[in-house]
C-alpha positions as a printed NumPy array, in Angstrom:
array([[-118.184,  168.878,   -0.35 ],
       [-114.236,  169.069,   -1.149],
       [-113.61 ,  169.491,    2.959],
       [-116.211,  166.377,    3.763],
       [-114.748,  164.06 ,    0.682],
       [-110.808,  164.527,    1.79 ],
       [-111.756,  164.203,    5.85 ],
       [-113.667,  160.722,    4.752],
       [-110.687,  159.961,    2.193],
       [-108.552,  160.123,    5.708],
       [-110.88 ,  158.532,    7.676],
       [-111.131,  155.408,    4.68 ],
       [-107.594,  155.169,    4.76 ],
       [-106.834,  155.489,    8.837],
       [-109.576,  152.801,    9.345],
       [-107.479,  150.511,    6.175],
       [-104.822,  151.402,    8.342],
       [-105.985,  150.017,   11.506],
       [-107.453,  146.892,    9.595],
       [-104.262,  146.119,    8.199],
       [-102.378,  146.271,   11.151],
       [-104.551,  143.798,   13.166],
       [-103.57 ,  141.59 ,    9.902],
       [-100.297,  142.094,   10.655],
       [-100.576,  140.678,   14.853],
       [-103.251,  138.465,   13.76 ],
       [-100.692,  136.369,   11.037],
       [ -97.574,  137.071,   13.992],
       [-100.073,  135.544,   16.189],
       [-100.459,  132.246,   13.992],
       [ -97.168,  131.892,   13.137],
       [ -95.93 ,  131.624,   16.973],
       [ -98.489,  130.218,   17.628],
       [ -98.205,  126.959,   14.669],
       [ -94.278,  126.721,   15.688],
       [ -94.345,  126.022,   18.82 ],
       [ -97.426,  123.448,   18.819],
       [ -98.038,  123.89 ,   22.535],
       [ -96.945,  125.417,   25.831],
       [ -95.534,  121.737,   27.075],
       [ -93.732,  121.71 ,   23.839],
       [ -92.347,  125.56 ,   23.943],
       [ -91.128,  123.994,   28.005],
       [ -89.685,  121.315,   26.24 ],
       [ -87.504,  123.681,   23.848],
       [ -87.079,  126.249,   26.13 ],
       [ -84.973,  124.128,   28.52 ],
       [ -83.736,  121.644,   25.847],
       [ -83.141,  122.616,   22.718],
       [ -80.428,  120.397,   21.37 ],
       [ -83.114,  117.485,   19.482],
       [ -81.877,  113.775,   22.073],
       [ -79.549,  111.602,   19.608],
       [ -81.375,  108.66 ,   18.232],
       [ -78.679,  106.357,   18.501],
       [ -76.058,  105.992,   21.746],
       [ -72.777,  107.094,   20.794],
       [ -71.408,  103.758,   19.495],
       [ -74.151,  104.481,   17.362],
       [ -75.845,  100.985,   16.977],
       [ -78.797,  102.753,   17.753],
       [ -80.433,  102.164,   21.789],
       [ -80.758,  104.862,   23.917],
       [ -77.265,  106.277,   25.489],
       [ -76.238,  105.461,   28.686],
       [ -76.446,  107.114,   31.387],
       [ -73.262,  109.444,   32.136],
       [ -70.729,  108.748,   34.53 ],
       [ -70.274,  110.482,   38.038],
       [ -67.092,  111.738,   38.613],
       [ -65.191,  110.002,   42.214],
       [ -67.304,  107.43 ,   41.42 ],
       [ -65.617,  103.661,   42.125],
       [ -65.647,  100.834,   40.202],
       [ -65.155,   97.453,   40.863],
       [ -61.406,   96.288,   41.461],
       [ -60.018,   94.555,   38.432],
       [ -57.262,   92.332,   39.429],
       [ -54.084,   92.894,   37.107],
       [ -52.983,   90.747,   34.431],
       [ -50.49 ,   89.488,   32.814],
       [ -49.344,   91.321,   29.248],
       [ -47.266,   90.512,   26.577],
       [ -43.88 ,   87.203,   27.874],
       [ -42.74 ,   86.476,   31.383],
       [ -39.321,   87.706,   31.937],
       [ -37.517,   84.344,   33.159],
       [ -35.428,   85.997,   35.397],
       [ -34.98 ,   85.97 ,   39.264],
       [ -38.061,   88.598,   40.421],
       [ -36.245,   90.555,   43.229],
       [ -38.018,   93.864,   43.656],
       [ -41.725,   95.293,   44.153],
       [ -44.077,   96.476,   41.234],
       [ -44.284,   99.802,   43.347],
       [ -40.79 ,  100.308,   43.31 ],
       [ -39.891,  102.844,   46.261],
       [ -39.953,  102.203,   49.55 ],
       [ -42.132,   99.175,   49.404],
       [ -41.803,   95.694,   50.521],
       [ -43.389,   92.285,   49.109],
       [ -45.196,   89.483,   51.885],
       [ -44.688,   86.227,   50.336],
       [ -46.111,   82.696,   52.686],
       [ -44.875,   80.014,   51.485],
       [ -44.719,   75.459,   52.068],
       [ -48.933,   76.181,   52.789],
       [ -51.789,   75.988,   52.434],
       [ -52.429,   74.842,   56.3  ],
       [ -55.497,   74.696,   58.28 ],
       [ -53.974,   75.029,   61.439],
       [ -52.268,   78.37 ,   59.898],
       [ -53.103,   79.716,   56.714],
       [ -56.815,   80.883,   58.069],
       [ -54.663,   82.512,   61.559],
       [ -52.139,   85.215,   58.45 ],
       [ -55.2  ,   85.55 ,   56.008],
       [ -57.666,   87.365,   59.801],
       [ -54.007,   89.011,   60.215],
       [ -53.033,   90.427,   56.699],
       [ -56.683,   91.969,   56.221],
       [ -57.051,   93.406,   59.598],
       [ -54.151,   95.032,   58.694],
       [ -54.773,   95.605,   54.991],
       [ -51.88 ,   93.878,   53.904],
       [ -51.607,   91.703,   50.434],
       [ -49.579,   88.987,   50.204],
       [ -48.456,   86.648,   47.635],
       [ -49.008,   82.083,   47.896],
       [ -46.288,   80.017,   48.01 ],
       [ -48.56 ,   77.314,   47.534],
       [ -47.15 ,   73.549,   46.985],
       [ -49.295,   71.847,   44.668],
       [ -51.012,   68.787,   46.679],
       [ -51.472,   70.964,   49.364],
       [ -54.018,   72.963,   47.339],
       [ -55.487,   70.208,   45.316],
       [ -56.795,   69.012,   48.882],
       [ -57.679,   72.368,   50.678],
       [ -59.708,   73.978,   47.227],
       [ -61.442,   76.775,   50.237],
       [ -58.268,   77.611,   52.115],
       [ -56.904,   78.952,   48.136],
       [ -60.699,   80.28 ,   47.075],
       [ -60.312,   82.837,   50.54 ],
       [ -56.476,   83.82 ,   49.442],
       [ -57.562,   84.33 ,   45.606],
       [ -61.233,   86.087,   47.904],
       [ -59.342,   88.428,   49.859],
       [ -56.495,   89.735,   46.88 ],
       [ -53.619,   87.821,   47.368],
       [ -51.391,   86.484,   44.618],
       [ -50.548,   83.055,   43.805],
       [ -47.488,   81.213,   43.692],
       [ -46.358,   78.   ,   41.937],
       [ -44.198,   75.892,   44.839],
       [ -43.704,   72.185,   43.704],
       [ -45.213,   69.032,   43.958],
       [ -42.867,   68.144,   46.688],
       [ -40.727,   70.899,   47.839],
       [ -37.523,   68.634,   46.698],
       [ -34.861,   71.414,   47.6  ],
       [ -32.085,   69.357,   44.878],
       [ -34.296,   69.767,   41.505],
       [ -31.318,   71.993,   40.191],
       [ -30.608,   68.217,   39.972],
       [ -32.769,   66.609,   38.881],
       [ -33.64 ,   66.265,   34.903],
       [ -35.444,   68.21 ,   33.072],
       [ -38.587,   66.141,   32.652],
       [ -38.556,   65.511,   36.638],
       [ -38.124,   69.855,   36.819],
       [ -41.062,   70.16 ,   34.829],
       [ -43.607,   67.529,   35.974],
       [ -43.196,   68.95 ,   39.439],
       [ -43.517,   73.034,   37.954],
       [ -46.6  ,   72.379,   35.548],
       [ -48.293,   69.64 ,   38.116],
       [ -48.655,   72.092,   40.611],
       [ -49.671,   74.84 ,   38.454],
       [ -52.351,   72.635,   37.184],
       [ -53.619,   71.127,   40.939],
       [ -53.037,   75.007,   42.683],
       [ -55.137,   76.334,   39.35 ],
       [ -58.185,   73.38 ,   38.994],
       [ -57.875,   73.793,   43.504],
       [ -58.274,   79.206,   42.909],
       [ -61.51 ,   77.196,   40.556],
       [ -60.851,   79.51 ,   37.311],
       [ -60.679,   83.246,   36.933],
       [ -58.541,   85.787,   36.383],
       [ -57.978,   86.173,   40.134],
       [ -56.961,   82.786,   40.286],
       [ -54.107,   82.507,   37.961],
       [ -50.522,   81.446,   38.933],
       [ -48.363,   84.304,   37.931],
       [ -45.171,   83.343,   39.742],
       [ -42.767,   80.363,   40.425],
       [ -40.393,   79.775,   43.175],
       [ -38.654,   77.202,   43.437],
       [ -38.355,   75.364,   46.591],
       [ -35.036,   76.154,   48.615],
       [ -33.954,   78.715,   45.588],
       [ -33.179,   75.326,   43.365],
       [ -33.706,   77.249,   40.2  ],
       [ -31.562,   76.875,   37.075],
       [ -32.393,   78.076,   33.402],
       [ -34.394,   75.77 ,   32.034],
       [ -37.038,   75.704,   35.315],
       [ -36.728,   79.37 ,   35.365],
       [ -37.879,   80.139,   31.303],
       [ -40.316,   76.87 ,   31.606],
       [ -42.352,   79.259,   33.787],
       [ -41.37 ,   81.887,   32.79 ],
       [ -42.79 ,   80.154,   29.045],
       [ -46.071,   79.316,   31.597],
       [ -46.623,   83.295,   32.759],
       [ -45.035,   82.359,   35.873],
       [ -42.383,   84.977,   37.093],
       [ -39.27 ,   83.329,   38.621],
       [ -39.686,   84.327,   42.759],
       [ -36.761,   84.821,   44.741],
       [ -36.483,   86.459,   48.192],
       [ -33.832,   88.276,   49.537],
       [ -35.423,   87.943,   53.963],
       [ -34.933,   85.234,   54.456],
       [ -36.727,   85.105,   58.373],
       [ -35.649,   81.348,   58.931],
       [ -38.8  ,   81.426,   60.727],
       [ -39.068,   77.335,   59.685],
       [ -36.59 ,   76.948,   62.228],
       [ -38.939,   78.341,   65.085],
       [ -35.401,   80.325,   66.358],
       [ -37.641,   82.458,   67.988],
       [ -39.553,   85.423,   67.414],
       [ -37.439,   87.615,   68.914],
       [ -35.312,   86.632,   66.535],
       [ -37.081,   86.328,   63.613],
       [ -37.247,   89.852,   63.755],
       [ -33.318,   90.717,   64.387],
       [ -33.313,   88.281,   61.314],
       [ -35.542,   90.586,   59.5  ],
       [ -33.394,   93.993,   60.222],
       [ -30.757,   92.698,   59.559],
       [ -31.751,   91.493,   56.16 ],
       [ -33.619,   93.998,   54.804],
       [ -31.619,   96.045,   52.972],
       [ -30.603,   92.92 ,   51.034],
       [ -33.885,   93.917,   48.873],
       [ -37.899,   93.919,   49.471],
       [ -38.879,   90.792,   49.025],
       [ -40.062,   88.485,   53.031],
       [ -40.474,   85.441,   53.071],
       [ -42.45 ,   83.408,   55.978],
       [ -43.846,   80.361,   56.192],
       [ -47.753,   79.407,   56.977],
       [ -47.064,   75.782,   56.088],
       [ -45.099,   72.7  ,   56.397],
       [ -44.952,   72.406,   60.897],
       [ -46.083,   74.965,   64.018],
       [ -45.955,   78.322,   62.533],
       [ -47.092,   79.597,   65.929],
       [ -43.867,   81.808,   65.231],
       [ -44.164,   83.269,   61.954],
       [ -47.703,   84.192,   62.626],
       [ -46.502,   86.213,   65.919],
       [ -43.333,   87.406,   64.209],
       [ -45.446,   88.189,   61.574],
       [ -47.978,   91.274,   62.617],
       [ -44.74 ,   92.515,   64.233],
       [ -42.523,   92.726,   61.538],
       [ -46.124,   94.426,   59.976],
       [ -46.392,   96.634,   62.666],
       [ -42.081,   97.37 ,   62.324],
       [ -42.11 ,   97.939,   58.548],
       [ -45.237,  100.107,   58.792],
       [ -43.366,  102.478,   61.713],
       [ -41.11 ,  102.42 ,   59.508],
       [ -42.759,  104.101,   56.76 ],
       [ -42.524,  101.397,   54.452],
       [ -45.529,  100.073,   51.611],
       [ -46.95 ,   96.904,   50.871],
       [ -47.064,   95.298,   47.67 ],
       [ -46.842,   92.736,   45.661],
       [ -43.503,   91.541,   43.242],
       [ -43.202,   91.581,   39.907],
       [ -44.269,   90.571,   37.689]])
């Protein structure tokens, strides 16, 4: 009986141990099931253990924006003048180095401006168009096309009076600011239609006109290479002028208005090809 009792005791202990082990296993499964909810929830947590944020990065709530893909180009934003504009006459390019700035004067003209625009587009080059106020007012479609193609605008006065420097300050003010408004109105507004430069007809600047232009956001714009295309001396002579005067500086003067500009267009095409062959880049004048 003593042996049976002991054996029975061992059996009871063993049975109790099995019951205890079963209880532990059962409890562990219960805890795991309660914590995870369901298999889809477990996959979600396993794949993305970081809770989704309740607010956007600015802290104002809502769904955060999708990440930006590196290298994705954004729409170009036209540069705008910042800070005060210098009243000193510009004789350099924004980028510096071996670059030139093409400037096109006296338009817009219904015959020659479209030819110049087509040539520049085909060549992948931007230029600065120095416009006469009434010309711009009469042809807003061409002004808008200049802006749409990414070129810059320049105030070239109302009457193109090359003796402006001999006239009163009131006259200079009228010539500069009235032309500015005509060109701006024709451009239709917006940052791209900003008038960034003022070029005095014939270079007839005065200290007053330079400061007036600068106070109104326009850098006085000179030139370094006078192609003399307006004289219609022949395309070969125009090219000779360019090659001779290019060491003077990078701002090159052409015309798209004021008369027959067939030589100007042909010379501009040859000039662009020659400059590219010489390793020059193209940019805008300093603002």
